[in-house]
PDB file of C-alpha atoms in Angstrom:
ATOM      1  CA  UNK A 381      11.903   9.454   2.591  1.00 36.00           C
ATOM      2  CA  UNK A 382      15.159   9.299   4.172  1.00 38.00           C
ATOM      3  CA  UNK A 383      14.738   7.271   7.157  1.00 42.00           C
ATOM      4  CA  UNK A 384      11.390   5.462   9.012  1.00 45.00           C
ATOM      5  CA  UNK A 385      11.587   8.274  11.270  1.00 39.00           C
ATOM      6  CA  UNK A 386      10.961  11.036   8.259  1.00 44.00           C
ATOM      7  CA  UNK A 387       8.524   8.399   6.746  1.00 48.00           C
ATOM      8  CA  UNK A 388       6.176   8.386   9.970  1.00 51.00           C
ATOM      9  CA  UNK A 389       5.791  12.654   9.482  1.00 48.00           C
ATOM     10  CA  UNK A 390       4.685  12.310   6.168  1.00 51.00           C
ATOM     11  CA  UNK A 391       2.120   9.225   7.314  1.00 54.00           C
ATOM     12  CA  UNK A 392       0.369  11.434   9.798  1.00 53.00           C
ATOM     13  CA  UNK A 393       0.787  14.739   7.846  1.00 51.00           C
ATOM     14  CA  UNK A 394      -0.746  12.550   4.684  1.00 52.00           C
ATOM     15  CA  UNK A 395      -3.712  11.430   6.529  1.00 54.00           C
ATOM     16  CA  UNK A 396      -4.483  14.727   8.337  1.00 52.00           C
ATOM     17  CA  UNK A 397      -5.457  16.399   5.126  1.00 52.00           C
ATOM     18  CA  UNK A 398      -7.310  13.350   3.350  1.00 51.00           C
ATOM     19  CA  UNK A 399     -10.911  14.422   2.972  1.00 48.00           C
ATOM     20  CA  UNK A 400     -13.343  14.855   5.968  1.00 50.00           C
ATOM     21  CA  UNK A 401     -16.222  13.384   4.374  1.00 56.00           C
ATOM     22  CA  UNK A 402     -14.369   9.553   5.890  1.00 61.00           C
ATOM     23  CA  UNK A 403     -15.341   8.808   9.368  1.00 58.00           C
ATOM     24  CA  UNK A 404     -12.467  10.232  11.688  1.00 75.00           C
ATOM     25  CA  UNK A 405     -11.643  11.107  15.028  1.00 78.00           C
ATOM     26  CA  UNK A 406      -9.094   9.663  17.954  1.00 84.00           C
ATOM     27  CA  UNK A 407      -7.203   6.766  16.433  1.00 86.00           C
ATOM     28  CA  UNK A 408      -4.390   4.258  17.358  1.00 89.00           C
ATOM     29  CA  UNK A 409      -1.932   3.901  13.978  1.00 87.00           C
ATOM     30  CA  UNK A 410      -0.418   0.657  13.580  1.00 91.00           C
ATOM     31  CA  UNK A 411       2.496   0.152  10.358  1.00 91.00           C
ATOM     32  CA  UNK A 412       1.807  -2.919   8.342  1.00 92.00           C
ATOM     33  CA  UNK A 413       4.627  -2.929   6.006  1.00 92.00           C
ATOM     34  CA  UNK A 414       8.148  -1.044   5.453  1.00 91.00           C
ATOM     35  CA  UNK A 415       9.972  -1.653   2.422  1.00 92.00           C
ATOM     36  CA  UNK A 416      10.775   0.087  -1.214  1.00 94.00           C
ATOM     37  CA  UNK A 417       8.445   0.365  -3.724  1.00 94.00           C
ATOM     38  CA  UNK A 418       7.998  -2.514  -6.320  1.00 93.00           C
ATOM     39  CA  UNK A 419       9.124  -2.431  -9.496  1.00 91.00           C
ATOM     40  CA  UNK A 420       7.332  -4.275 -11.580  1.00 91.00           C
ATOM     41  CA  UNK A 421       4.362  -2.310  -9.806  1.00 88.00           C
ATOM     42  CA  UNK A 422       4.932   1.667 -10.595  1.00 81.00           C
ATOM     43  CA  UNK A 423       8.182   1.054 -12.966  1.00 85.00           C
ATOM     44  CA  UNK A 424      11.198   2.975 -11.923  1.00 86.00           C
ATOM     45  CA  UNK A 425      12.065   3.660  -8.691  1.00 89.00           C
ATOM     46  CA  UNK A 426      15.874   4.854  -8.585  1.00 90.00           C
ATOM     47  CA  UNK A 427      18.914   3.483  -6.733  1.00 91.00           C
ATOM     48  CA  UNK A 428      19.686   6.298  -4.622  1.00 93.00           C
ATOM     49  CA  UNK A 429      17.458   4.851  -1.535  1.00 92.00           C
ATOM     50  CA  UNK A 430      18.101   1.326  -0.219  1.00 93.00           C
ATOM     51  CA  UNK A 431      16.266  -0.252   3.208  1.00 91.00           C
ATOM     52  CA  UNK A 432      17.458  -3.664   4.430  1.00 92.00           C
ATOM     53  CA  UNK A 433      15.547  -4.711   7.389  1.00 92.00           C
ATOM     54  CA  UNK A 434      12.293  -6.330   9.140  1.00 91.00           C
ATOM     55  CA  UNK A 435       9.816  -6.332  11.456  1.00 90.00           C
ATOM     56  CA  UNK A 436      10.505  -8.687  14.800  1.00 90.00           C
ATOM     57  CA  UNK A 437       9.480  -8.950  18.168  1.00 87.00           C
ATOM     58  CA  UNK A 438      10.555  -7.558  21.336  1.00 78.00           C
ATOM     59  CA  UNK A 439      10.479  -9.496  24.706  1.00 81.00           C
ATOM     60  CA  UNK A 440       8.181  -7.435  27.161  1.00 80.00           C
ATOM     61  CA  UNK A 441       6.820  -5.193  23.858  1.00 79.00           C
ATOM     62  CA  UNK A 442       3.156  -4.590  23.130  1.00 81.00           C
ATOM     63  CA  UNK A 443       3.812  -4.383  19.708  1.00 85.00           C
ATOM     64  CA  UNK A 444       6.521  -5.675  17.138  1.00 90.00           C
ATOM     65  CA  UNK A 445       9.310  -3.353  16.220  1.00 92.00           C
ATOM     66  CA  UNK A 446      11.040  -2.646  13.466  1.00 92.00           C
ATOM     67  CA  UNK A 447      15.259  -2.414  13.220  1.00 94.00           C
ATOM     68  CA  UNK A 448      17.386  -2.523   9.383  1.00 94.00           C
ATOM     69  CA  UNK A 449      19.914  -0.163   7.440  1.00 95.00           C
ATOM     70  CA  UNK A 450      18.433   2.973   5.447  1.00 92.00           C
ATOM     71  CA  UNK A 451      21.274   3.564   2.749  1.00 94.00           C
ATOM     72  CA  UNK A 452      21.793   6.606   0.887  1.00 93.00           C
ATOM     73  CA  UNK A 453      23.812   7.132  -2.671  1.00 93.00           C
ATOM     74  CA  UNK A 454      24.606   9.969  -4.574  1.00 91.00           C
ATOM     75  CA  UNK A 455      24.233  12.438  -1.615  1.00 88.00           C
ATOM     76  CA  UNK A 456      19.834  12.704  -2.516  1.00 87.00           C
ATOM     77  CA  UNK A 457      19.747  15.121   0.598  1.00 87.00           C
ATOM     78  CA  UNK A 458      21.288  18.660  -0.230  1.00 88.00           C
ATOM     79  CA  UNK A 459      19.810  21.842  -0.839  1.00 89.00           C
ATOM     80  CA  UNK A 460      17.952  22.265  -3.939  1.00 88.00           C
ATOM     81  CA  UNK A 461      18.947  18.847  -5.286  1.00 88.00           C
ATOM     82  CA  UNK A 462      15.578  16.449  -4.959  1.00 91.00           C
ATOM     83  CA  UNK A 463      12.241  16.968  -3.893  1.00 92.00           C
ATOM     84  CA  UNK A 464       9.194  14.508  -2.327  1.00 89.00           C
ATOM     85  CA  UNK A 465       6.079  13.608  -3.381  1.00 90.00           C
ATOM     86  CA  UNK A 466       3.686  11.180  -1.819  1.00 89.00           C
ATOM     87  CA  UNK A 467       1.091   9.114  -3.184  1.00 92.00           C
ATOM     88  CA  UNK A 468      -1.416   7.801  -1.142  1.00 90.00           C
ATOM     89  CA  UNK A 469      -3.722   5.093  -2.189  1.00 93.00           C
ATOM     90  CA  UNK A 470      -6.612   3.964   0.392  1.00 92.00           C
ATOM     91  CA  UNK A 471      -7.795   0.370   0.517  1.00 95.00           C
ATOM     92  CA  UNK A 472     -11.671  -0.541  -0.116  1.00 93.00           C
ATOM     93  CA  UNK A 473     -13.036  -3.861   0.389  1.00 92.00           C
ATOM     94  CA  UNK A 474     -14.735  -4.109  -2.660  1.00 94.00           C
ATOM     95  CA  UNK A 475     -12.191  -2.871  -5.376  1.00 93.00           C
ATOM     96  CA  UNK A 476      -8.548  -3.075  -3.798  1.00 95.00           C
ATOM     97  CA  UNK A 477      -6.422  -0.183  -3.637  1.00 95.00           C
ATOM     98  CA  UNK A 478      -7.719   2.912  -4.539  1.00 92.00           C
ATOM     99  CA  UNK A 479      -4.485   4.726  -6.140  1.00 91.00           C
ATOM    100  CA  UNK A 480      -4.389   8.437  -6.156  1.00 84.00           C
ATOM    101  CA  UNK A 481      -6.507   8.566  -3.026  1.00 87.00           C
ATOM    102  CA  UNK A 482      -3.922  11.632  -2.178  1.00 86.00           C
ATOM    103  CA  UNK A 483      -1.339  13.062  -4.120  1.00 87.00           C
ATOM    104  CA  UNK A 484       0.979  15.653  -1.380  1.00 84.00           C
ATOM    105  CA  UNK A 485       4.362  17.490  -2.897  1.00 85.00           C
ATOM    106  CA  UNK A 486       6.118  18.521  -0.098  1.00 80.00           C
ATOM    107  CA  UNK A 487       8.732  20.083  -2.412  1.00 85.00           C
ATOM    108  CA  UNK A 488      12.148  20.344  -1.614  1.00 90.00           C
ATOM    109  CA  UNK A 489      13.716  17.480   0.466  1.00 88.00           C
ATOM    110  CA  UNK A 490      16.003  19.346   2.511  1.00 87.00           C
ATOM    111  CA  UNK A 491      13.181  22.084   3.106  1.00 84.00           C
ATOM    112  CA  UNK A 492      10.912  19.054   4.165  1.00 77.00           C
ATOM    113  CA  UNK A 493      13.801  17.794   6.214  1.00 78.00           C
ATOM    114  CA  UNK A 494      13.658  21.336   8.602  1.00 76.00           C
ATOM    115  CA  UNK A 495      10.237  21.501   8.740  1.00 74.00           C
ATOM    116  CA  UNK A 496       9.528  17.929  10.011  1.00 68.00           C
ATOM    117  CA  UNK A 497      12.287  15.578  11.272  1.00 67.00           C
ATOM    118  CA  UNK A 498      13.853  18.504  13.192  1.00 64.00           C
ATOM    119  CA  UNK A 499      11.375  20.208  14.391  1.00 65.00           C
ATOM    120  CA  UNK A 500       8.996  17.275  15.722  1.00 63.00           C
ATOM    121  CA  UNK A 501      11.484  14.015  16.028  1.00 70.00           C
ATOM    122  CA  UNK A 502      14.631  14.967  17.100  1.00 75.00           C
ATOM    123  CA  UNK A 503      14.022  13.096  20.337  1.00 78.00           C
ATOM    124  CA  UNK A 504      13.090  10.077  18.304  1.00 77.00           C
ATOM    125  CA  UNK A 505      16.177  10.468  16.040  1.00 82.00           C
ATOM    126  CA  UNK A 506      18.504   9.911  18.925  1.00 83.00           C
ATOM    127  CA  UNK A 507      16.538   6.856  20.532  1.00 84.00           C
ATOM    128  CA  UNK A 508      16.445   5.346  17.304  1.00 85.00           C
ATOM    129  CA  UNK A 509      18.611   6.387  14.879  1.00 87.00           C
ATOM    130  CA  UNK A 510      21.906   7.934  16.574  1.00 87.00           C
ATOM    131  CA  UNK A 511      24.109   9.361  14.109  1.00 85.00           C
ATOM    132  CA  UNK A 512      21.799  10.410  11.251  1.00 86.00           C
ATOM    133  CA  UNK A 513      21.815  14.192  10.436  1.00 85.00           C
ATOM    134  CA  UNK A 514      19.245  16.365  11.642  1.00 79.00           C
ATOM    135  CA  UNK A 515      19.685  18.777   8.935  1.00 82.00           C
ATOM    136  CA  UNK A 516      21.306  18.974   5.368  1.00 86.00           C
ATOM    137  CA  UNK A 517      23.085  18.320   4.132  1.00 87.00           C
ATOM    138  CA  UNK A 518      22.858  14.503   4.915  1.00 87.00           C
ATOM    139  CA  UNK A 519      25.687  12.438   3.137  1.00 86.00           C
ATOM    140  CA  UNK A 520      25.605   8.955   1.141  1.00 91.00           C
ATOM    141  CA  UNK A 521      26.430   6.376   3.364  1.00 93.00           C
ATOM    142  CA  UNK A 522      23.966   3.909   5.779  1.00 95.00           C
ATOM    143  CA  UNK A 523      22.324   4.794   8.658  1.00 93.00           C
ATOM    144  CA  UNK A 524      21.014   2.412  11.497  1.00 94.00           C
ATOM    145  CA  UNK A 525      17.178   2.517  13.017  1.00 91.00           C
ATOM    146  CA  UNK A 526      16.674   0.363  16.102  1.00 91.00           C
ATOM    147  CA  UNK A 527      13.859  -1.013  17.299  1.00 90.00           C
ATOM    148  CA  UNK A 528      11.176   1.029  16.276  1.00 88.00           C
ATOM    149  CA  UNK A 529       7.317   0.966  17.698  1.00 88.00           C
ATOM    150  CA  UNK A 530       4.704  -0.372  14.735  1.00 90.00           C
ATOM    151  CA  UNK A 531       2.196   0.886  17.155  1.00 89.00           C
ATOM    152  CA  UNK A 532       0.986   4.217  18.150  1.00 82.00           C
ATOM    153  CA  UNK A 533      -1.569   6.180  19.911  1.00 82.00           C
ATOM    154  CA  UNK A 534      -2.367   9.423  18.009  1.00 72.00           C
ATOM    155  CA  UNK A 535      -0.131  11.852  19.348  1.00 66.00           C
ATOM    156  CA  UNK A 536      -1.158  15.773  20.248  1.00 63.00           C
ATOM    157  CA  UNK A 537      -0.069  16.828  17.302  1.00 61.00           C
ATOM    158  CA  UNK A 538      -2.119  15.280  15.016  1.00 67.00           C
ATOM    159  CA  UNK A 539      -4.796  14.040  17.650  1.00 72.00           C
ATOM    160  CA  UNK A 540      -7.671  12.720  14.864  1.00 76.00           C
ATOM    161  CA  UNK A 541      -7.524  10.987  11.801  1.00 78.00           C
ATOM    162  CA  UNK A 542      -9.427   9.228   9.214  1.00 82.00           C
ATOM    163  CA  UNK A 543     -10.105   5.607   9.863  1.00 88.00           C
ATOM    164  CA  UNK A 544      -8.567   2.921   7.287  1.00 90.00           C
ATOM    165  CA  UNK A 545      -5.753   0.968   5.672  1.00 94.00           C
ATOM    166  CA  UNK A 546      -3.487   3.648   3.746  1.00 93.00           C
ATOM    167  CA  UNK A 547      -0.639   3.221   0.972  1.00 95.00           C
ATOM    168  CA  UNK A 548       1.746   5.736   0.765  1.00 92.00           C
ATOM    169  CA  UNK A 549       5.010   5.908  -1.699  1.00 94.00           C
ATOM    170  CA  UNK A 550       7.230   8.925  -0.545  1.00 91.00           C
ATOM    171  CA  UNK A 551       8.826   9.321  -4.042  1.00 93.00           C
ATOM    172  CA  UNK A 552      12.211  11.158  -4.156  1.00 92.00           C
ATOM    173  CA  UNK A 553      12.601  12.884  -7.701  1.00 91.00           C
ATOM    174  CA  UNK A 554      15.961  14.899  -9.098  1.00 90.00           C
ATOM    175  CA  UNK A 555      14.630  18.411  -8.781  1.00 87.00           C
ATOM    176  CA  UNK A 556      17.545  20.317 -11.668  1.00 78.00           C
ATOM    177  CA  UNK A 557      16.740  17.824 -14.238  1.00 74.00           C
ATOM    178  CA  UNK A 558      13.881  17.960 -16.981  1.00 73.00           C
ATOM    179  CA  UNK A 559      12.793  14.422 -16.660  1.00 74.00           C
ATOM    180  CA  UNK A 560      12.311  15.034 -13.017  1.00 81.00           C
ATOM    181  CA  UNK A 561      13.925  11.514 -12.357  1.00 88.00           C
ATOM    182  CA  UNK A 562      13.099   9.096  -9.928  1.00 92.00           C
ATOM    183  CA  UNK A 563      16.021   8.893  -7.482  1.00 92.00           C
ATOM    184  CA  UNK A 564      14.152   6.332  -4.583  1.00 94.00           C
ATOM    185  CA  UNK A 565      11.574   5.079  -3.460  1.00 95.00           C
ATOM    186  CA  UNK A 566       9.788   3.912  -0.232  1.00 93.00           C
ATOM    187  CA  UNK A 567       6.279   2.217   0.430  1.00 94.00           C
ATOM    188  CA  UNK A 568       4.634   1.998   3.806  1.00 92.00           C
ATOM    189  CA  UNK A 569       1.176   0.836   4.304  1.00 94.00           C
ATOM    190  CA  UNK A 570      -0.467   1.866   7.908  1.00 92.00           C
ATOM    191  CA  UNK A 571      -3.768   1.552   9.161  1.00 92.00           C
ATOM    192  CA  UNK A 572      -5.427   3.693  11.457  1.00 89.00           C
ATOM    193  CA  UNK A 573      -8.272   2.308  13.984  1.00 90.00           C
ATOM    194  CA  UNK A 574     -10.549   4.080  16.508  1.00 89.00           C
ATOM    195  CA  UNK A 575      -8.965   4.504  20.151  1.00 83.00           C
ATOM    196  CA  UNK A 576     -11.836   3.865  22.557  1.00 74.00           C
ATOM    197  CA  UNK A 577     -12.096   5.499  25.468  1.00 63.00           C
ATOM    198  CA  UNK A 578     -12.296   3.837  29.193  1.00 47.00           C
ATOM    199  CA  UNK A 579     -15.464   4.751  28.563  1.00 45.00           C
ATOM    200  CA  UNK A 580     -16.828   2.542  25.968  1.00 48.00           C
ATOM    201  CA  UNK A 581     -14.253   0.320  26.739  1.00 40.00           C
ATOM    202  CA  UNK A 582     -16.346  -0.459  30.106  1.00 43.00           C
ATOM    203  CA  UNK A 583     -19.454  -0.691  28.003  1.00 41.00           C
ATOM    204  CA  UNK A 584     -17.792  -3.304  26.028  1.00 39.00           C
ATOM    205  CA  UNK A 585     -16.298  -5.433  28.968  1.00 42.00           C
ATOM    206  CA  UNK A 586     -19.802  -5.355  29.903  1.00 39.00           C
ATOM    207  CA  UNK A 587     -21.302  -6.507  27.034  1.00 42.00           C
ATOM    208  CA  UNK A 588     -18.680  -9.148  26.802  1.00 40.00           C
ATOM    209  CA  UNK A 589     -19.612 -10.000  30.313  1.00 44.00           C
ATOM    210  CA  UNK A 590     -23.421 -10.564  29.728  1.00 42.00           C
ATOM    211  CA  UNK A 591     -22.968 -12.494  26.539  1.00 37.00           C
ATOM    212  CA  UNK A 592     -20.808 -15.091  28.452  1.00 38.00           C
ATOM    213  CA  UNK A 593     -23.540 -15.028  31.192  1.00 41.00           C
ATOM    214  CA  UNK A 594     -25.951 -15.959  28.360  1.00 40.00           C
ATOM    215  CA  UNK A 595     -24.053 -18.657  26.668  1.00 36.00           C
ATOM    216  CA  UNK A 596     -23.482 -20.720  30.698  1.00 40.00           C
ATOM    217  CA  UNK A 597     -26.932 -20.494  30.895  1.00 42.00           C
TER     218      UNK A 597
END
């Protein structure tokens, strides 16, 4: 979980393979919270991944944005060196988080690296995040991201999803130790809702229309 950018690939491919039996289809995904994961929540969480930065508001922007420093110690991001897991936990309404909702290993980092940030969000890197590596190895040091959407509308690639709030830690682990140590961690919750069409979107405006009509009379 390098950078936002890397952290939005494993959001959609996370929720793409969460069980069908949860009401899905075109969605809008909107990013609640960016941060690291909590300590005195899961324990450790390493030192190798730090992320200074918040959520604000653009003049003339839909949606808010969000702009901070992704720091990187110990050089994390070479071959064979640490691997990524993500956990996903799904909110319910009734009992809180539901932790374990999804457990994905997308094994090594550099490996998930090529697969995902290069090959789908390159043209985001350089909008956003100028200067960070598009490959390994990636060395220690910090990285900008500027002003980046909260909001989107499901791209083609992943065009439906399952509808909810979702939790996901992208934990990095050492990969050539026993202990398979925590080296960083970062938590992002999202929530994906249903894109209506113009379609029902009319039949709503219409609706809306009729019940004002009702409450003048």
């Amino acid at each position: 979980m390098a950078t936002l950018t890397k952290s939005i690939g494993l959001v959609l491919v996370s929720l793409v393979l969460v069980s069908s039996k949860y009401a899905q289809g075109p969605y809008v995904l909107t990013i609640h919270e960016i941060g690291l994961c909590p300590r005195e929540e899961i324990g450790e969480t390493g030192d190798d991944l730090q992320l200074d930065g918040r959520i604000h508001h653009q003049r003339g922007a839909k949606s808010p944005a969000f702009s901070g420093n992704a720091t990187l110690l110990n050089n994390p991001v070479t071959v064979g060196n640490s691997m990524i897991t993500t956990y996903v936990a799904k909110w319910d309404t009734v009992s809180g988080w539901r932790k374990n909702f999804a457990i994905l290993r997308f094994g090594e980092a550099c490996q998930g690296l090529k697969t995902y940030l290069k090959t789908y969000y390159k043209e985001f890197i350089e909008s956003h995040a100028p200067g960070f590596p598009l490959e390994c190895p990636i060395k220690e040091g910090t990285y900008r991201v500027n002003n980046v959407s909260l909001r989107y509308d499901g791209p083609a690639l992943f065009p439906v999803m399952p509808y909810g709030r979702f939790r996901l830690d992208g934990v990095m682990h050492y990969m050539n130790t026993a202990s398979k140590k925590i080296r960083g961690c970062g938590r992002f919750v999202v929530e994906t809702t249903e894109r209506l069409g113009q379609e029902k979107l009319s039949s709503l405006n219409i609706g809306q229309e009729s019940l004002l009509t009702k409450i003048r009379q």
